[in-house]
Amino acid sequence: MASIEFDPYLERKAFDETKEGVKGLVDAKITEVPPIFHVPQDSLTDKKLSVSNLEIPTIDFASVHVDAASREAVVEKVKYAAEKWGFFQVINHGVPLSVLEEIKDGVRRFHEEDPEVKKRYFSRDDANKKFIYNSNFDLYSASPSVNWRDSFACYIVPDPPTPEELPVTCRDAMFEYSKHMMSLGGLLFEVLSEALGLESDILKSKECLKTLLMICHYYPPCPQPDLTLGTSKHSDNSFLTVLLQDNIGGLQILHNDSWVDVAPLPGALVINIGDFLQLITNDKFVSVEHRVLANRQGPRISVASFFSSSKHANSTVYGPMKELVSEENPPKYRDITLKEYTDGYFEKGLDGTSHLLNFRI
């Protein structure tokens, strides 16, 4: 009997057209992961790459406003984390626990809503819509496999959606959470500026805080977690990302060629340096590759707040900051616009390679 040729594009398109995402497959009680989700075998060996028992730094922000000496101690810890790890967890960050719980609940409510309600928001047109729901932003890119997750994305700053543009299940939670993200983002960019040895408003003055994109992920339980990934290895198309994750786990970062688990810490937020910040700091801060494993448990909920991947054409040109380059430390990157970078990042998809390398001098 002739085997039927497997056409990944047609299979991906058929999956997309259900508009029900991975959750639709799980609701249909599938027991095997469909082939489009299978991670190539060569990257499965990578998946088994030694998992280290190290932990990313955890930094207590409780004393950041107390006095100069206390703040300096926090700045030093952030400097170490941004230079050596690219990731750290923050506790006592000022965002109330109730706000964290409510956004996680809102994300779950949306994804577990009646599929017919969700389909009204299904789109791949992020240029014209402020709130879109789909599965795998890079479904039609060169990415080698489809990831086991569904997401919705919302550009919430600088031009917020009207309340009517957001689903009622998560509307209030999103507006409230985004207010707290903007104020925490402001503080983080101050501390990171000081960690560079510069004036505390330098990164804000470069419009790092201008755009907030929230992407809210739902990783359904997976019947064969060893065959696929929740999110493939990638680094972030942002200056800075603030991640709220629930207690399921699965996030790992690549540190000294080993995968390190970012264990959930109740009430904490995970902060990571994005590609744009590595570029403008001329490699002083590092944007580190990370991934999310699939899991039999679930759903896993996470909320990623990206500063700032603007969808609006913006002529601002970014290159290594003049304050950080010298004859001894010349620029390592050519100048870019965020749109040029982002367009290439989306076209490439999460294919496991670094987009930043393409801009090195």
CSV table of C-alpha atoms in Angstrom, one decimal:
chain,number,residue,atom,x,y,z
A,1,MET,CA,0.0,0.0,0.0
A,2,ALA,CA,1.5,3.3,-1.1
A,3,SER,CA,2.2,5.7,1.8
A,4,ILE,CA,0.4,9.0,1.6
A,5,GLU,CA,2.8,11.8,1.1
A,6,PHE,CA,2.9,14.1,4.2
A,7,ASP,CA,2.7,17.8,3.1
A,8,PRO,CA,3.7,19.9,6.2
A,9,TYR,CA,2.2,23.1,4.6
A,10,LEU,CA,-1.2,21.5,3.9
A,11,GLU,CA,-1.2,19.9,7.3
A,12,ARG,CA,-0.3,23.2,9.0
A,13,LYS,CA,-3.0,25.0,7.0
A,14,ALA,CA,-5.6,22.4,7.9
A,15,PHE,CA,-4.7,22.8,11.6
A,16,ASP,CA,-4.9,26.6,11.3
A,17,GLU,CA,-8.3,26.5,9.6
A,18,THR,CA,-9.9,24.7,12.6
A,19,LYS,CA,-9.2,28.0,14.5
A,20,GLU,CA,-9.3,25.8,17.6
A,21,GLY,CA,-5.6,25.6,18.2
A,22,VAL,CA,-3.8,22.9,20.2
A,23,LYS,CA,-6.6,23.0,22.7
A,24,GLY,CA,-9.0,21.8,20.0
A,25,LEU,CA,-6.8,18.7,19.5
A,26,VAL,CA,-6.7,18.0,23.2
A,27,ASP,CA,-10.5,18.5,23.5
A,28,ALA,CA,-10.9,16.0,20.7
A,29,LYS,CA,-9.0,13.6,23.1
A,30,ILE,CA,-6.2,12.8,20.8
A,31,THR,CA,-3.7,10.3,22.2
A,32,GLU,CA,-0.8,10.9,19.8
A,33,VAL,CA,0.9,14.1,18.9
A,34,PRO,CA,0.3,14.8,15.1
A,35,PRO,CA,3.5,14.8,12.9
A,36,ILE,CA,3.5,18.6,12.3
A,37,PHE,CA,4.4,19.0,16.0
A,38,HIS,CA,7.2,16.5,16.0
A,39,VAL,CA,10.6,18.1,16.8
A,40,PRO,CA,13.3,17.0,14.3
A,41,GLN,CA,15.3,14.1,15.7
A,42,ASP,CA,18.6,16.0,15.7
A,43,SER,CA,17.2,18.6,18.0
A,44,LEU,CA,15.8,15.9,20.3
A,45,THR,CA,19.4,15.0,21.1
A,46,ASP,CA,19.8,18.7,22.0
A,47,LYS,CA,16.7,18.3,24.1
A,48,LYS,CA,18.5,15.8,26.3
A,49,LEU,CA,21.5,18.1,26.6
A,50,SER,CA,22.6,18.1,30.2
A,51,VAL,CA,20.1,19.9,32.4
A,52,SER,CA,22.1,21.6,35.0
A,53,ASN,CA,21.0,22.0,38.6
A,54,LEU,CA,22.1,25.7,38.7
A,55,GLU,CA,19.5,28.3,39.3
A,56,ILE,CA,19.1,31.8,37.7
A,57,PRO,CA,19.6,34.7,40.2
A,58,THR,CA,16.7,35.8,42.3
A,59,ILE,CA,16.8,39.5,43.2
A,60,ASP,CA,14.8,41.1,46.0
A,61,PHE,CA,13.6,44.6,44.9
A,62,ALA,CA,12.1,45.4,48.4
A,63,SER,CA,15.0,47.9,49.2
A,64,VAL,CA,15.3,49.5,45.8
A,65,HIS,CA,13.7,52.8,47.0
A,66,VAL,CA,15.1,52.7,50.6
A,67,ASP,CA,18.4,54.5,50.4
A,68,ALA,CA,21.3,54.9,48.0
A,69,ALA,CA,23.4,52.0,49.5
A,70,SER,CA,20.5,49.6,49.3
A,71,ARG,CA,19.7,50.6,45.7
A,72,GLU,CA,23.4,50.2,44.7
A,73,ALA,CA,23.3,46.6,46.1
A,74,VAL,CA,20.3,45.8,43.9
A,75,VAL,CA,21.9,47.5,40.9
A,76,GLU,CA,25.0,45.3,41.4
A,77,LYS,CA,23.0,42.1,41.4
A,78,VAL,CA,21.0,43.2,38.3
A,79,LYS,CA,24.4,44.0,36.6
A,80,TYR,CA,25.7,40.5,37.4
A,81,ALA,CA,22.5,38.8,36.2
A,82,ALA,CA,22.2,40.8,33.0
A,83,GLU,CA,25.9,40.3,32.0
A,84,LYS,CA,26.3,36.6,33.1
A,85,TRP,CA,22.8,35.1,32.8
A,86,GLY,CA,20.5,37.3,30.7
A,87,PHE,CA,17.7,36.1,33.1
A,88,PHE,CA,16.8,36.7,36.7
A,89,GLN,CA,13.7,36.4,38.9
A,90,VAL,CA,12.4,39.4,40.9
A,91,ILE,CA,10.6,39.2,44.2
A,92,ASN,CA,9.0,42.1,46.1
A,93,HIS,CA,8.6,43.8,42.7
A,94,GLY,CA,5.5,45.9,43.7
A,95,VAL,CA,2.9,44.1,41.6
A,96,PRO,CA,0.2,42.8,44.0
A,97,LEU,CA,-0.3,39.0,44.1
A,98,SER,CA,-4.0,39.5,43.4
A,99,VAL,CA,-3.1,41.2,40.1
A,100,LEU,CA,-0.8,38.3,39.1
A,101,GLU,CA,-3.5,35.8,40.0
A,102,GLU,CA,-6.3,37.7,38.1
A,103,ILE,CA,-4.3,37.9,34.8
A,104,LYS,CA,-3.5,34.2,35.0
A,105,ASP,CA,-7.2,33.4,35.6
A,106,GLY,CA,-8.2,35.8,32.8
A,107,VAL,CA,-5.8,34.0,30.3
A,108,ARG,CA,-7.2,30.6,31.3
A,109,ARG,CA,-10.8,31.9,31.0
A,110,PHE,CA,-10.2,33.1,27.5
A,111,HIS,CA,-8.5,30.0,26.3
A,112,GLU,CA,-11.1,27.7,27.9
A,113,GLU,CA,-14.0,29.8,26.5
A,114,ASP,CA,-16.5,28.3,24.0
A,115,PRO,CA,-14.5,27.8,20.7
A,116,GLU,CA,-17.1,29.8,18.8
A,117,VAL,CA,-16.4,32.8,21.0
A,118,LYS,CA,-12.6,32.5,20.6
A,119,LYS,CA,-12.9,32.1,16.8
A,120,ARG,CA,-14.2,35.7,16.6
A,121,TYR,CA,-10.8,36.8,17.7
A,122,PHE,CA,-8.8,34.4,15.5
A,123,SER,CA,-6.5,36.3,13.2
A,124,ARG,CA,-3.0,36.5,11.8
A,125,ASP,CA,-3.3,40.2,11.0
A,126,ASP,CA,-1.4,41.8,13.8
A,127,ALA,CA,-0.7,44.9,11.8
A,128,ASN,CA,-4.4,46.0,11.9
A,129,LYS,CA,-5.8,44.3,15.0
A,130,LYS,CA,-5.0,45.1,18.6
A,131,PHE,CA,-6.0,41.8,20.0
A,132,ILE,CA,-5.5,38.5,18.1
A,133,TYR,CA,-5.7,34.9,19.1
A,134,ASN,CA,-4.0,32.1,17.2
A,135,SER,CA,-1.6,29.1,17.6
A,136,ASN,CA,2.0,29.6,16.6
A,137,PHE,CA,2.7,33.1,15.2
A,138,ASP,CA,5.3,31.5,12.9
A,139,LEU,CA,3.1,28.6,11.6
A,140,TYR,CA,3.8,29.5,8.0
A,141,SER,CA,7.5,30.3,8.5
A,142,ALA,CA,10.5,28.1,8.1
A,143,SER,CA,10.2,26.8,11.6
A,144,PRO,CA,10.9,23.0,11.6
A,145,SER,CA,8.0,22.1,13.8
A,146,VAL,CA,4.8,23.5,15.3
A,147,ASN,CA,4.8,24.2,19.0
A,148,TRP,CA,2.3,22.8,21.5
A,149,ARG,CA,0.7,26.0,22.6
A,150,ASP,CA,-2.0,28.6,21.8
A,151,SER,CA,-1.7,32.3,22.4
A,152,PHE,CA,-3.3,35.6,22.2
A,153,ALA,CA,-1.4,38.9,21.7
A,154,CYS,CA,-2.3,42.5,22.5
A,155,TYR,CA,-0.5,45.7,21.7
A,156,ILE,CA,-1.6,47.6,24.8
A,157,VAL,CA,0.8,50.6,24.9
A,158,PRO,CA,1.1,53.3,23.4
A,159,ASP,CA,-2.4,53.1,21.7
A,160,PRO,CA,-4.5,50.9,24.0
A,161,PRO,CA,-7.4,49.0,22.6
A,162,THR,CA,-10.9,50.1,23.5
A,163,PRO,CA,-12.5,47.9,26.2
A,164,GLU,CA,-14.8,46.6,23.4
A,165,GLU,CA,-11.8,45.3,21.4
A,166,LEU,CA,-10.8,43.0,24.3
A,167,PRO,CA,-12.7,39.8,25.3
A,168,VAL,CA,-14.8,40.2,28.4
A,169,THR,CA,-13.1,37.2,30.0
A,170,CYS,CA,-9.8,39.0,30.4
A,171,ARG,CA,-10.5,42.7,29.6
A,172,ASP,CA,-10.2,44.1,33.2
A,173,ALA,CA,-7.3,41.9,34.1
A,174,MET,CA,-5.3,43.0,31.0
A,175,PHE,CA,-5.8,46.7,31.6
A,176,GLU,CA,-4.9,46.4,35.3
A,177,TYR,CA,-1.9,44.1,34.7
A,178,SER,CA,-0.5,46.3,31.9
A,179,LYS,CA,-0.6,49.4,34.2
A,180,HIS,CA,1.6,47.5,36.7
A,181,MET,CA,3.9,46.3,33.9
A,182,MET,CA,4.5,49.9,32.7
A,183,SER,CA,5.5,51.0,36.2
A,184,LEU,CA,7.7,48.0,36.8
A,185,GLY,CA,9.2,48.4,33.4
A,186,GLY,CA,10.1,51.9,34.2
A,187,LEU,CA,11.9,50.8,37.4
A,188,LEU,CA,13.7,48.0,35.6
A,189,PHE,CA,15.0,50.3,32.8
A,190,GLU,CA,16.3,52.7,35.5
A,191,VAL,CA,18.1,50.0,37.4
A,192,LEU,CA,19.5,48.5,34.1
A,193,SER,CA,20.7,52.0,33.1
A,194,GLU,CA,22.5,52.4,36.4
A,195,ALA,CA,23.9,48.9,36.0
A,196,LEU,CA,25.6,50.2,32.7
A,197,GLY,CA,27.1,53.0,34.8
A,198,LEU,CA,24.9,55.6,33.1
A,199,GLU,CA,22.2,58.1,34.1
A,200,SER,CA,19.1,56.3,35.2
A,201,ASP,CA,16.9,57.7,32.5
A,202,ILE,CA,19.1,56.8,29.5
A,203,LEU,CA,17.2,53.7,28.4
A,204,LYS,CA,13.8,55.4,28.8
A,205,SER,CA,15.1,58.2,26.7
A,206,LYS,CA,15.8,55.7,23.9
A,207,GLU,CA,12.1,54.8,24.0
A,208,CYS,CA,12.7,51.3,25.4
A,209,LEU,CA,9.5,51.7,27.3
A,210,LYS,CA,7.4,53.1,24.4
A,211,THR,CA,5.6,49.9,23.4
A,212,LEU,CA,4.1,47.1,25.5
A,213,LEU,CA,3.1,43.9,23.7
A,214,MET,CA,1.4,41.3,25.9
A,215,ILE,CA,1.4,37.7,24.7
A,216,CYS,CA,-0.6,35.3,26.8
A,217,HIS,CA,0.2,31.6,26.3
A,218,TYR,CA,-1.8,28.5,27.1
A,219,TYR,CA,0.1,25.2,26.9
A,220,PRO,CA,-2.4,22.3,27.0
A,221,PRO,CA,-1.4,19.0,28.6
A,222,CYS,CA,0.5,16.9,26.0
A,223,PRO,CA,0.1,13.1,25.6
A,224,GLN,CA,3.6,12.6,24.2
A,225,PRO,CA,5.7,15.4,25.6
A,226,ASP,CA,9.0,13.9,24.5
A,227,LEU,CA,8.1,14.4,20.8
A,228,THR,CA,7.4,18.1,20.8
A,229,LEU,CA,8.1,21.4,22.5
A,230,GLY,CA,5.9,24.0,24.1
A,231,THR,CA,8.1,26.7,22.6
A,232,SER,CA,11.2,26.1,20.5
A,233,LYS,CA,14.6,27.5,21.4
A,234,HIS,CA,14.8,31.3,20.7
A,235,SER,CA,15.8,34.6,22.1
A,236,ASP,CA,13.4,37.6,22.4
A,237,ASN,CA,12.6,40.3,19.8
A,238,SER,CA,12.5,43.0,22.5
A,239,PHE,CA,14.6,45.2,24.8
A,240,LEU,CA,13.3,43.5,27.9
A,241,THR,CA,10.7,40.8,28.6
A,242,VAL,CA,8.8,40.4,31.9
A,243,LEU,CA,7.3,36.9,32.3
A,244,LEU,CA,4.7,35.7,34.7
A,245,GLN,CA,4.5,31.9,34.8
A,246,ASP,CA,2.2,29.6,36.8
A,247,ASN,CA,3.4,26.6,38.9
A,248,ILE,CA,3.7,23.9,36.2
A,249,GLY,CA,7.3,24.7,35.0
A,250,GLY,CA,9.0,23.8,31.8
A,251,LEU,CA,10.9,27.0,31.0
A,252,GLN,CA,14.6,26.4,30.5
A,253,ILE,CA,17.4,28.8,29.5
A,254,LEU,CA,20.7,27.9,27.8
A,255,HIS,CA,23.6,28.8,30.1
A,256,ASN,CA,27.2,27.6,29.3
A,257,ASP,CA,25.8,25.0,26.9
A,258,SER,CA,23.5,23.4,29.5
A,259,TRP,CA,19.8,23.8,29.9
A,260,VAL,CA,18.8,25.4,33.3
A,261,ASP,CA,15.3,25.1,34.6
A,262,VAL,CA,13.6,28.3,35.6
A,263,ALA,CA,11.7,26.8,38.5
A,264,PRO,CA,8.4,28.6,39.3
A,265,LEU,CA,8.7,30.8,42.3
A,266,PRO,CA,5.3,31.8,43.7
A,267,GLY,CA,4.8,35.6,43.4
A,268,ALA,CA,8.0,36.2,41.4
A,269,LEU,CA,8.4,37.6,37.9
A,270,VAL,CA,11.0,36.4,35.5
A,271,ILE,CA,13.0,39.1,33.7
A,272,ASN,CA,15.1,38.6,30.6
A,273,ILE,CA,17.2,40.7,28.4
A,274,GLY,CA,16.0,40.9,24.7
A,275,ASP,CA,18.0,41.1,21.5
A,276,PHE,CA,17.6,44.9,21.2
A,277,LEU,CA,19.2,45.5,24.6
A,278,GLN,CA,22.1,43.2,23.8
A,279,LEU,CA,22.6,45.1,20.5
A,280,ILE,CA,22.5,48.6,22.0
A,281,THR,CA,24.7,47.6,25.0
A,282,ASN,CA,27.2,46.2,22.5
A,283,ASP,CA,27.0,42.7,24.1
A,284,LYS,CA,27.5,44.0,27.7
A,285,PHE,CA,24.0,42.5,28.5
A,286,VAL,CA,23.1,39.2,27.0
A,287,SER,CA,19.9,38.0,25.3
A,288,VAL,CA,19.9,34.3,26.1
A,289,GLU,CA,18.2,31.5,24.3
A,290,HIS,CA,15.4,29.7,26.1
A,291,ARG,CA,12.6,27.2,25.4
A,292,VAL,CA,9.6,25.6,27.0
A,293,LEU,CA,9.2,21.9,27.3
A,294,ALA,CA,5.9,20.2,26.7
A,295,ASN,CA,4.3,18.5,29.7
A,296,ARG,CA,1.8,15.8,30.5
A,297,GLN,CA,0.5,18.2,33.2
A,298,GLY,CA,-1.4,21.3,32.3
A,299,PRO,CA,-2.5,23.6,31.1
A,300,ARG,CA,0.5,25.8,31.8
A,301,ILE,CA,-0.3,29.5,31.7
A,302,SER,CA,2.2,32.3,31.1
A,303,VAL,CA,2.0,36.0,30.4
A,304,ALA,CA,5.0,37.6,28.5
A,305,SER,CA,5.2,41.4,28.5
A,306,PHE,CA,7.6,42.6,25.8
A,307,PHE,CA,9.2,46.1,25.8
A,308,SER,CA,9.1,47.1,23.0
A,309,SER,CA,8.5,45.4,19.7
A,310,SER,CA,6.6,48.1,17.9
A,311,LYS,CA,4.4,47.1,15.1
A,312,HIS,CA,4.3,50.7,13.9
A,313,ALA,CA,6.9,51.7,11.3
A,314,ASN,CA,9.3,53.8,13.3
A,315,SER,CA,12.3,55.5,11.7
A,316,THR,CA,14.4,55.5,14.9
A,317,VAL,CA,17.7,53.9,14.2
A,318,TYR,CA,19.3,51.7,16.9
A,319,GLY,CA,22.9,50.8,17.2
A,320,PRO,CA,25.4,50.2,20.0
A,321,MET,CA,25.1,53.2,22.4
A,322,LYS,CA,27.8,55.8,21.9
A,323,GLU,CA,28.4,55.9,25.7
A,324,LEU,CA,29.5,52.2,25.6
A,325,VAL,CA,31.7,52.1,22.6
A,326,SER,CA,35.3,53.3,22.3
A,327,GLU,CA,38.5,52.5,20.3
A,328,GLU,CA,39.1,49.5,22.6
A,329,ASN,CA,35.5,48.5,22.4
A,330,PRO,CA,34.2,49.3,18.9
A,331,PRO,CA,30.6,48.7,17.8
A,332,LYS,CA,29.8,45.0,17.2
A,333,TYR,CA,26.6,45.6,15.4
A,334,ARG,CA,25.4,47.7,12.5
A,335,ASP,CA,22.5,50.1,13.0
A,336,ILE,CA,18.9,48.8,12.6
A,337,THR,CA,15.3,49.9,12.9
A,338,LEU,CA,13.1,47.8,15.1
A,339,LYS,CA,10.8,47.1,12.2
A,340,GLU,CA,13.6,45.8,10.0
A,341,TYR,CA,14.7,43.5,12.8
A,342,THR,CA,11.1,42.4,13.7
A,343,ASP,CA,10.1,41.7,10.1
A,344,GLY,CA,13.1,39.4,9.7
A,345,TYR,CA,12.5,37.7,13.0
A,346,PHE,CA,8.9,36.9,12.1
A,347,GLU,CA,9.8,35.6,8.7
A,348,LYS,CA,12.4,33.3,10.1
A,349,GLY,CA,10.2,32.1,12.9
A,350,LEU,CA,11.5,30.1,15.9
A,351,ASP,CA,13.9,28.0,13.9
A,352,GLY,CA,16.5,27.6,16.6
A,353,THR,CA,19.0,30.1,15.2
A,354,SER,CA,19.9,33.6,16.4
A,355,HIS,CA,18.5,36.5,14.4
A,356,LEU,CA,20.9,38.9,16.2
A,357,LEU,CA,23.9,37.3,14.5
A,358,ASN,CA,22.8,38.6,11.2
A,359,PHE,CA,23.5,42.1,12.3
A,360,ARG,CA,27.0,41.6,13.6
A,361,ILE,CA,29.7,43.7,11.9
